[in-house]
Short mmCIF file of C-alpha atoms in Angstrom, two decimals:
data_model
loop_
_atom_site.label_atom_id
_atom_site.label_comp_id
_atom_site.label_asym_id
_atom_site.label_seq_id
_atom_site.Cartn_x
_atom_site.Cartn_y
_atom_site.Cartn_z
CA MET A 2 110.33 117.56 75.36
CA PRO A 3 107.24 116.14 73.52
CA ILE A 4 103.95 118.02 73.32
CA LYS A 5 101.31 116.46 75.42
CA VAL A 6 97.75 116.29 74.13
CA LEU A 7 94.51 114.87 75.72
CA VAL A 8 92.37 113.17 73.24
CA ALA A 9 88.65 113.22 74.71
CA LYS A 10 85.39 111.77 73.44
CA PRO A 11 82.52 113.28 75.38
CA GLY A 12 78.63 112.56 75.51
CA LEU A 13 76.71 109.73 74.26
CA ASP A 14 78.40 109.61 70.91
CA GLY A 15 80.20 106.09 70.72
CA HIS A 16 82.24 106.52 67.59
CA ASP A 17 85.89 106.88 68.44
CA ARG A 18 87.63 105.62 65.34
CA GLY A 19 88.21 109.13 64.28
CA ALA A 20 89.59 109.95 67.91
CA LYS A 21 91.96 106.93 67.64
CA ILE A 22 93.29 107.63 64.28
CA VAL A 23 94.08 111.25 65.66
CA ALA A 24 95.71 109.92 68.71
CA ARG A 25 97.96 107.74 66.58
CA ALA A 26 98.73 110.42 64.08
CA LEU A 27 100.02 112.66 66.94
CA ARG A 28 101.94 109.85 68.44
CA ASP A 29 103.56 109.22 65.16
CA ALA A 30 104.41 113.09 65.02
CA GLY A 31 106.37 112.55 68.40
CA MET A 32 103.52 113.78 70.77
CA GLU A 33 102.43 112.02 73.96
CA VAL A 34 98.90 111.39 73.64
CA VAL A 35 96.49 110.58 76.58
CA TYR A 36 93.33 109.02 75.43
CA THR A 37 90.26 109.01 77.88
CA GLY A 38 88.02 106.50 76.20
CA LEU A 39 84.31 107.15 75.53
CA HIS A 40 81.35 108.71 77.32
CA GLN A 41 83.30 111.64 79.09
CA THR A 42 81.45 114.37 81.10
CA PRO A 43 83.02 117.76 80.61
CA GLU A 44 84.08 117.50 84.31
CA MET A 45 86.08 114.42 83.60
CA ILE A 46 87.72 115.96 80.58
CA VAL A 47 88.69 119.10 82.50
CA ASN A 48 90.07 117.07 85.65
CA ALA A 49 92.05 114.79 83.25
CA ALA A 50 93.32 117.64 81.43
CA ILE A 51 94.64 119.17 84.78
CA GLN A 52 95.92 116.10 86.18
CA GLU A 53 97.91 115.34 83.15
CA ASP A 54 98.97 118.83 82.75
CA VAL A 55 98.54 118.72 79.12
CA ASP A 56 99.34 121.47 76.43
CA VAL A 57 96.24 120.91 74.28
CA VAL A 58 92.89 119.15 74.81
CA GLY A 59 91.27 117.76 71.62
CA VAL A 60 87.70 117.14 71.94
CA SER A 61 86.03 115.04 69.31
CA ILE A 62 82.15 115.68 68.86
CA LEU A 63 80.17 113.75 66.19
CA SER A 64 76.75 114.06 67.95
CA GLY A 65 75.78 117.75 67.28
CA ALA A 66 76.00 118.61 71.03
CA HIS A 67 79.12 120.95 70.62
CA MET A 68 77.26 124.00 71.60
CA THR A 69 76.31 122.53 74.93
CA ILE A 70 79.82 120.74 75.55
CA PHE A 71 82.42 123.25 74.58
CA PRO A 72 80.89 126.27 76.66
CA LYS A 73 80.86 123.72 79.71
CA ILE A 74 84.46 122.72 79.15
CA MET A 75 85.48 126.45 78.69
CA THR A 76 83.67 127.62 81.77
CA MET A 77 85.06 124.85 84.12
CA LEU A 78 88.62 125.55 82.93
CA SER A 79 88.39 129.19 83.61
CA ASP A 80 86.54 128.44 87.11
CA ARG A 81 89.63 126.60 88.00
CA GLU A 82 91.88 129.42 86.74
CA VAL A 83 93.42 127.27 83.96
CA ASP A 84 94.33 129.52 81.16
CA ASP A 85 97.25 127.76 79.84
CA ILE A 86 95.61 124.66 78.31
CA ALA A 87 94.47 125.12 74.81
CA VAL A 88 91.23 123.62 73.66
CA VAL A 89 90.52 122.37 70.06
CA GLY A 90 87.65 120.58 68.46
CA GLY A 91 86.95 118.12 65.62
CA GLY A 92 84.16 116.15 64.20
CA VAL A 93 81.07 117.18 62.77
CA ILE A 94 80.64 120.91 63.61
CA GLN A 95 78.70 123.30 61.32
CA GLU A 96 80.52 126.28 59.79
CA ASP A 97 78.11 128.71 61.49
CA ASP A 98 78.92 127.45 64.92
CA ILE A 99 83.02 127.86 64.43
CA PRO A 100 82.89 131.77 65.11
CA LYS A 101 80.86 131.05 67.96
CA LEU A 102 83.12 128.37 69.55
CA LYS A 103 86.12 130.60 68.87
CA ALA A 104 84.39 133.60 70.67
CA ILE A 105 84.24 131.38 73.94
CA GLY A 106 87.98 130.45 73.55
CA VAL A 107 88.10 127.36 71.45
CA ARG A 108 91.39 127.77 69.66
CA GLU A 109 90.70 125.71 66.50
CA ILE A 110 87.91 123.50 65.07
CA PHE A 111 89.27 120.63 62.68
CA ASN A 112 86.44 119.62 60.58
CA ALA A 113 86.10 116.39 58.77
CA GLU A 114 88.12 117.75 55.81
CA ALA A 115 91.13 118.41 57.89
CA SER A 116 93.96 116.03 57.40
CA THR A 117 96.06 114.56 60.05
CA GLN A 118 98.79 116.49 59.07
CA ASP A 119 96.80 119.85 59.29
CA LEU A 120 96.02 118.55 62.74
CA ILE A 121 99.59 118.20 63.78
CA ASP A 122 100.66 121.41 62.04
CA GLY A 123 97.75 123.26 63.86
CA ILE A 124 98.67 121.97 67.34
CA GLU A 125 102.29 122.72 66.74
CA ARG A 126 101.26 126.13 65.76
CA ILE A 127 99.09 126.63 68.81
CA VAL A 128 101.71 125.33 71.32
CA ALA A 129 104.35 127.72 69.78
CA GLU A 130 101.94 130.63 70.24
CA THR A 131 100.81 129.78 73.78
CA GLY A 132 104.08 128.44 74.98
CA ARG A 133 104.50 125.45 77.11
CA ALA A 134 103.11 125.26 80.62
CA SER A 135 106.42 123.94 81.87
CA THR A 136 108.34 126.88 80.32
CA ARG A 137 106.06 129.28 82.33
CA SER A 138 106.95 127.18 85.56
CA ALA A 139 110.60 127.73 84.82
CA GLN A 140 109.77 131.37 84.46
CA ALA A 141 107.92 131.51 87.77
CA LEU A 142 110.97 129.60 89.47
CA ALA A 143 113.46 132.18 88.18
CA ASP A 144 111.16 135.08 89.32
CA GLY A 145 111.01 133.41 92.70
CA THR A 146 107.41 133.43 92.64
CA ARG A 147 105.32 130.86 94.07
CA VAL A 148 101.62 129.67 92.98
CA PRO A 149 99.48 131.22 95.73
CA ASP A 150 96.56 129.72 97.72
CA PRO A 151 97.15 126.32 98.90
CA ALA A 152 93.54 124.74 99.41
CA ARG A 153 94.78 121.97 101.46
CA MET B 25 92.55 118.12 102.42
CA ILE B 26 93.25 117.12 98.95
CA GLY B 27 91.45 119.30 96.41
CA HIS B 28 91.47 120.50 92.89
CA ARG B 29 94.12 123.09 93.67
CA VAL B 30 96.33 120.43 94.93
CA HIS B 31 95.77 118.47 91.65
CA ARG B 32 96.81 121.39 89.53
CA ASP B 33 99.87 122.17 91.60
CA LEU B 34 101.04 118.45 91.85
CA ALA B 35 100.27 118.16 88.10
CA ARG B 36 102.59 121.06 87.34
CA ALA B 37 105.15 119.96 89.69
CA ILE B 38 105.37 116.60 88.00
CA SER B 39 105.51 118.33 84.56
CA ALA B 40 108.40 120.54 85.77
CA VAL B 41 110.53 117.57 87.15
CA GLU B 42 109.60 115.23 84.11
CA ASN B 43 110.75 117.98 81.55
CA GLY B 44 114.00 118.78 83.52
CA ILE B 45 112.84 122.39 84.31
CA THR B 46 113.69 121.98 88.00
CA ASP B 47 114.57 119.11 90.21
CA TYR B 48 112.42 117.52 93.00
CA ARG B 49 113.45 120.05 95.59
CA GLY B 50 112.89 122.96 93.30
CA ALA B 51 109.53 121.74 92.65
CA LEU B 52 108.64 121.57 96.27
CA ALA B 53 109.56 125.04 96.79
CA GLN B 54 107.70 126.39 93.89
CA PHE B 55 104.35 125.04 94.44
CA ALA B 56 101.98 125.90 97.13
CA ALA B 57 100.57 122.28 97.32
CA PHE B 58 103.55 121.31 99.04
CA GLY B 59 103.44 124.44 101.56
CA GLY B 60 101.22 122.61 104.27
CA PRO B 61 102.35 121.28 107.55
CA PRO B 62 105.34 118.71 107.31
CA ARG B 63 103.90 115.36 107.01
CA GLY B 64 106.43 113.90 109.65
CA SER B 65 106.29 110.10 109.79
CA ARG B 66 103.15 109.71 108.00
CA ARG B 67 104.12 108.86 104.67
CA ALA B 68 101.93 107.51 101.78
CA ASP B 69 101.97 103.75 101.00
CA VAL B 70 103.29 103.00 97.72
CA ILE B 71 101.79 100.07 95.87
CA GLY B 72 103.63 98.91 92.74
CA ILE B 73 101.63 96.87 90.12
CA THR B 74 103.63 95.07 87.53
CA GLY B 75 103.31 92.41 84.75
CA PRO B 76 103.03 91.50 81.18
CA PRO B 77 101.26 93.69 78.89
CA GLY B 78 97.51 93.15 78.63
CA ALA B 79 97.37 91.06 81.95
CA GLY B 80 94.71 93.64 83.40
CA LYS B 81 96.72 95.92 85.31
CA SER B 82 94.86 99.12 84.63
CA THR B 83 91.47 97.46 85.39
CA LEU B 84 92.89 96.18 88.44
CA VAL B 85 94.08 99.44 89.57
CA ASP B 86 90.70 100.83 88.84
CA ARG B 87 89.22 98.35 91.15
CA LEU B 88 91.84 99.08 93.90
CA ILE B 89 91.04 102.79 93.74
CA GLU B 90 87.29 101.91 94.31
CA GLY B 91 88.28 99.72 97.39
CA PHE B 92 90.53 102.51 98.85
CA ARG B 93 88.31 105.22 98.21
CA ALA B 94 85.40 103.18 99.98
CA ASP B 95 87.60 103.43 103.29
CA ASP B 96 88.09 107.10 102.65
CA ALA B 97 91.74 106.78 101.65
CA THR B 98 93.02 109.46 99.02
CA VAL B 99 94.65 107.79 96.05
CA ALA B 100 97.32 109.11 93.47
CA VAL B 101 98.02 106.72 90.43
CA ILE B 102 101.32 107.23 88.30
CA ALA B 103 100.63 105.02 85.19
CA VAL B 104 103.66 104.50 82.82
CA ASP B 105 103.19 103.62 79.07
CA PRO B 106 105.80 102.94 76.61
CA SER B 107 107.32 105.89 74.46
CA SER B 108 108.14 104.94 70.84
CA PRO B 109 112.00 104.66 70.40
CA PHE B 110 111.78 105.83 66.80
CA THR B 111 109.51 109.11 67.12
CA HIS B 112 109.35 109.43 70.95
CA GLY B 113 105.65 109.77 70.66
CA ALA B 114 103.45 107.62 72.89
CA VAL B 115 99.79 106.81 73.39
CA LEU B 116 98.84 106.83 77.10
CA GLY B 117 95.92 104.62 77.49
CA ASP B 118 95.93 103.35 81.16
CA ARG B 119 93.58 106.07 82.06
CA VAL B 120 90.72 104.83 79.86
CA ARG B 121 90.15 102.10 82.53
CA MET B 122 90.18 104.51 85.63
CA GLN B 123 88.28 107.42 83.92
CA ARG B 124 85.18 106.73 86.12
CA HIS B 125 87.36 108.11 89.08
CA ALA B 126 88.24 111.51 87.02
CA GLY B 127 85.44 113.28 88.98
CA ASP B 128 86.63 112.27 92.34
CA PRO B 129 88.70 114.99 94.13
CA GLY B 130 90.24 112.25 96.30
CA VAL B 131 91.73 110.72 93.24
CA PHE B 132 94.71 111.99 91.16
CA ILE B 133 95.60 110.03 87.88
CA ARG B 134 98.71 110.86 85.90
CA SER B 135 100.00 109.08 82.94
CA MET B 136 103.68 109.05 82.11
CA ALA B 137 105.58 108.19 78.88
CA SER B 138 108.58 105.84 79.83
CA ARG B 139 110.83 108.23 77.47
CA SER B 140 114.25 107.08 77.56
CA ALA B 141 114.21 104.73 80.49
CA GLY B 142 114.03 101.00 80.10
CA GLY B 143 113.39 99.67 83.56
CA GLY B 144 109.49 99.72 83.26
CA LEU B 145 109.15 103.19 84.75
CA ALA B 146 109.78 106.76 83.44
CA PRO B 147 112.91 108.76 84.36
CA ALA B 148 110.87 111.10 86.69
CA THR B 149 108.39 108.31 88.24
CA ARG B 150 110.28 108.25 91.36
CA ASP B 151 110.03 112.00 92.03
CA ALA B 152 106.36 112.00 90.83
CA VAL B 153 105.67 109.40 93.54
CA ARG B 154 107.48 111.54 96.08
CA LEU B 155 105.78 114.83 95.03
CA ALA B 156 102.35 112.73 95.17
CA ASP B 157 103.28 111.88 98.78
CA GLU B 158 104.20 115.27 99.80
CA ALA B 159 100.83 116.55 98.24
CA GLY B 160 99.40 114.52 101.00
CA PHE B 161 97.91 111.54 99.32
CA ASP B 162 97.37 108.47 101.67
CA ILE B 163 98.28 105.73 98.89
CA VAL B 164 100.26 106.01 95.68
CA ILE B 165 99.74 103.22 93.20
CA VAL B 166 102.40 103.09 90.47
CA GLU B 167 101.50 100.93 87.39
CA THR B 168 104.60 100.05 85.37
CA VAL B 169 104.58 99.50 81.51
CA GLY B 170 103.87 96.00 80.48
CA VAL B 171 107.12 94.09 81.59
CA GLY B 172 108.89 91.10 80.63
CA GLN B 173 111.64 89.83 83.01
CA VAL B 174 114.53 92.60 83.57
CA GLU B 175 112.30 95.73 84.26
CA LEU B 176 112.62 95.74 87.88
CA GLU B 177 112.88 99.51 88.69
CA ILE B 178 109.90 99.32 90.55
CA VAL B 179 111.56 97.88 93.35
CA ALA B 180 113.32 101.25 94.32
CA VAL B 181 109.96 103.09 94.46
CA ALA B 182 107.23 100.64 95.93
CA ASP B 183 106.62 99.48 99.35
CA VAL B 184 104.48 96.49 98.27
CA ILE B 185 104.80 95.01 94.60
CA VAL B 186 101.89 93.11 92.94
CA VAL B 187 102.99 91.02 90.04
CA VAL B 188 99.76 90.43 87.86
CA THR B 189 99.62 87.66 85.29
CA VAL B 190 96.81 85.83 83.33
CA PRO B 191 96.36 82.02 82.83
CA ALA B 192 96.15 82.50 79.02
CA LEU B 193 99.70 83.21 78.85
CA GLY B 194 100.84 79.74 79.74
CA ASP B 195 104.48 80.95 79.29
CA GLY B 196 103.67 83.72 81.39
CA VAL B 197 104.55 81.75 84.54
CA GLN B 198 107.70 80.90 83.06
CA ALA B 199 108.45 84.33 82.27
CA ILE B 200 107.72 85.23 86.00
CA LYS B 201 109.85 82.41 87.35
CA ALA B 202 112.63 83.81 85.40
CA GLY B 203 112.33 87.53 86.07
CA LEU B 204 109.82 88.98 88.36
CA THR B 205 109.84 86.24 91.12
CA GLU B 206 112.36 87.95 93.44
CA ILE B 207 110.43 91.16 93.73
CA ALA B 208 106.98 89.97 94.02
CA ASP B 209 105.12 90.47 97.41
CA ILE B 210 101.74 89.38 96.02
CA PHE B 211 100.94 87.26 93.00
CA VAL B 212 97.65 87.99 91.22
CA VAL B 213 96.39 85.50 88.48
CA ASN B 214 93.93 87.84 86.83
CA MET B 215 91.12 86.74 84.44
CA ALA B 216 90.61 83.94 86.80
CA ASP B 217 87.52 82.85 84.86
CA ARG B 218 89.59 81.66 81.95
CA PRO B 219 90.70 78.07 81.37
CA GLY B 220 94.03 77.33 83.07
CA ALA B 221 93.60 79.83 86.10
CA ASN B 222 93.83 77.20 88.71
CA ALA B 223 96.78 75.47 87.11
CA SER B 224 98.62 78.84 86.92
CA ALA B 225 97.96 79.58 90.46
CA VAL B 226 98.96 76.13 91.71
CA ASP B 227 102.28 76.58 89.65
CA LEU B 228 103.00 79.87 91.32
CA LYS B 229 102.23 78.29 94.82
CA HIS B 230 104.63 75.42 94.24
CA MET B 231 107.28 78.04 93.09
CA VAL B 232 106.66 80.02 96.32
CA ARG B 233 106.91 76.97 98.50
CA GLU B 234 110.48 76.40 97.10
CA GLY B 235 111.26 79.94 97.83
CA LYS B 236 112.33 81.54 101.26
CA ARG B 237 109.36 84.25 101.31
CA ASP B 238 105.89 83.73 102.04
CA ILE B 239 104.07 85.27 98.97
CA PRO B 240 100.19 85.06 98.56
CA VAL B 241 98.97 83.84 95.53
CA LEU B 242 95.55 85.27 94.71
CA GLN B 243 93.05 85.12 91.59
CA THR B 244 90.78 87.99 90.62
CA ILE B 245 88.57 88.87 87.69
CA ALA B 246 89.21 92.49 87.56
CA GLN B 247 86.70 93.07 85.16
CA ASP B 248 83.71 92.20 87.44
CA GLY B 249 85.62 92.79 90.80
CA THR B 250 85.77 89.22 91.86
CA GLY B 251 88.67 88.55 94.31
CA VAL B 252 89.64 92.17 94.65
CA SER B 253 88.41 92.47 98.24
CA GLU B 254 90.84 89.56 99.16
CA LEU B 255 93.55 91.52 97.43
CA LEU B 256 92.70 94.65 99.27
CA GLU B 257 92.82 92.75 102.58
CA VAL B 258 96.14 91.49 101.59
CA LEU B 259 97.49 94.96 100.62
CA ASN B 260 96.00 96.40 103.92
CA ALA B 261 97.83 93.87 105.99
CA LYS B 262 100.99 94.62 104.34
CA ARG B 263 100.46 98.24 104.78
CA ASN B 264 99.90 97.96 108.52
CA GLY B 265 102.54 95.34 108.87
CA GLU B 266 106.40 95.86 108.99
CA ASP B 267 108.21 97.49 106.28
CA THR B 268 109.76 94.34 104.68
CA ASN B 269 110.47 96.15 101.30
CA ALA B 270 112.38 99.22 102.88
CA VAL B 271 115.54 97.28 103.18
CA ARG B 272 115.34 95.99 99.51
CA ALA B 273 114.47 99.24 98.23
CA VAL B 274 117.13 101.26 99.94
CA ARG B 275 119.72 98.78 98.92
CA PHE B 276 118.62 98.96 95.11
CA GLU B 277 118.62 102.78 95.31
CA VAL B 278 122.17 103.02 97.13
CA VAL B 279 123.49 100.65 94.66
CA ARG B 280 122.16 102.55 91.69
CA ARG B 281 123.42 105.94 92.90
CA ALA B 282 126.84 104.47 93.79
CA ARG B 283 126.93 103.08 90.16
CA ASP B 284 125.67 106.26 88.42
CA GLU B 285 128.35 108.19 90.63
CA ALA B 286 131.06 105.78 89.72
CA VAL B 287 130.21 105.85 85.93
CA ARG B 288 130.33 109.48 86.44
CA ARG B 289 133.77 109.70 87.91
CA ALA B 290 135.35 107.19 85.61
CA LEU B 291 134.05 109.42 82.50
CA ALA B 292 135.47 112.39 83.99
CA THR B 293 138.94 110.73 84.71
CA LEU B 294 139.02 109.53 81.19
CA ASP B 295 138.75 113.12 80.13
CA THR B 296 141.99 114.27 82.05
CA PRO B 297 145.44 114.74 80.37
CA ASP B 298 146.90 111.89 82.48
CA ALA B 299 144.52 109.52 81.16
CA ALA B 300 144.94 110.88 77.67
CA ALA B 301 148.60 110.43 78.07
CA VAL B 302 147.97 106.71 78.89
CA LEU B 303 145.77 106.24 75.96
CA ASP B 304 148.29 107.95 73.65
CA ARG B 305 150.84 105.33 74.77
CA LEU B 306 148.25 102.52 74.17
CA ARG B 307 147.64 103.73 70.55
CA ASP B 308 151.50 103.73 70.13
CA HIS B 309 151.93 100.08 71.27
CA GLU B 310 153.80 101.05 74.36
CA LEU B 311 151.19 99.77 76.58
CA THR B 312 148.98 96.45 76.34
CA ARG B 313 145.28 96.82 76.80
CA ASN B 314 145.59 95.44 80.19
CA ASP B 315 148.40 97.68 81.34
CA ALA B 316 146.20 100.48 80.21
CA ILE B 317 143.24 99.38 81.85
CA ASP B 318 145.40 98.99 85.06
CA ALA B 319 146.85 102.38 84.83
CA LEU B 320 143.57 104.01 84.26
CA ALA B 321 141.91 102.20 87.15
CA LEU B 322 144.56 103.37 89.52
CA MET B 323 143.76 106.88 88.53
CA LEU B 324 140.25 106.20 89.75
CA GLY B 325 141.60 105.35 93.15
CA GLY B 326 140.59 101.76 92.80
CA PRO B 327 142.90 98.88 92.90
CA ALA B 328 144.01 97.58 89.44
CA HIS B 329 142.50 94.09 88.90
CA ALA B 330 144.87 91.25 88.13
CA HIS B 331 144.17 89.83 84.88
#
C-alpha cells in the first residue's frame, strides 16, 4: 500500500513552486500525496493530517517563521494524542535551528540543497522506522483492543 | 456529537478498510467512534458530485459545505482523485478548494486515490461512506474523479447525484448525453458567467424534456457562490422527498454482487479436475470450442447456451 504524505504550506509565504515539485516527485515515487494549498494555519494542517490519516506531514516554510509554526504543529498533534504521524520540514531553515526543531520532535529537515531523491529516501526511511498507522491498527485488532474514549 | 476524536477514529477506520487491514465490520468493531447508540433509521444523506475534470466539482463542494453548515448539519466529504496506473502514486488536490473548512469540527474531509478501480470511485469509497454515516455525520458528499461517460459507480453509493458540467466544454453536453444522463438527478452548468452557459442549459433542458424523469437544470458560479442557494434548495427538497434512488442503487449493487459471485464461482469451477479433463479433450481436438463451453457451463449449474 502506498505511503501517504500531506504537503502543507503554512503562513503568509506565497511561494509554493517547491511544494508542488515535491508533491510531484513523491507521486512519481509511488506515494499518495495530499496537497493543502497556500496560507494554512497550524490547526488546519493538523486537522488535515488527522482526517487524511497520513504517514508523514511535510511542511514547507520559506518565510523564516519555522520556529513559531513547527512548535505549534507539534503541540497540537500531542494535544490530540497523535504520535504516529511523522513531521518533516523543508524550505529555508537555518542550520542552528535544526537541532532545536529535532528536539521538539520534527523528524527531519530537508534544506534547499536536498534533492527530491534525498526526500524520497528520507520519507521511506522514516516510515520504515515508525511503521505504518494501518499496521498498528491491524495489531490492535489482533489484540482485541479498542481505541478508548468516544467523545460523541 | 462530532468532534476531533470522531475524526481521528473515522480516519483510521477508513485507512484500515482502504488498505485491506480489516473489512467494514471489523472497522466498526475496532474504533470507539462507532460505539455510540445505534443510529436507527436516521441515516446520512449521501450526495454524489460527478462530471468531467475541471468542471468545478471541488469548488462547488466547498460551497455546499458552507451552505449545509449554515443549517448546522455536519458534513463528511470523500473526494476521489486518480492514481497513476504506472507508479500507483497520486496527487490528491481536491482538498485545496475546501481547506477553509479544515478548522471546523463539524466537517470531515478525506481524499482517496482511485487505486485499481475504474468506475470513478476508489475500491473503498463505499465503505468510507458507510463509516462516515455510522460516525454520525448528517450529510456525506462523494466527489468522483473527473469522469467521461462510463464511470457510473457513484450510482451504487449516492442518494442524489449532481452532474456538473461547464459551458466551455461544448462537447461536454454531448458527453453527458451519451453517458451520465441516466444517473443525473440534478444538472448543474457551472461557470455560468462564461459564454455559452445559457445554450448549454437549454440543450440540457431539451434533453430532459425528451426523457421520462424530471431533472432540474441549474446554473452556478461556484467561485463566487452564485446559484448555490438554488442548488441547496433542490438538494434539501430531494433529501426530504421520497427515496427515488434507493431502488436504482440497490439494483446496481445486487447485480454487481451477483456478477462478482458468478465470476468467482466460474473461476473456481475452471480449477476443478472435471473442468481440466474437458479442457484436455479440447486441446486434443476431441471437443469443439462450443462443445467445451457447453460442458463447462453445465458444470456451473446453468443451462448450456445454444450456439
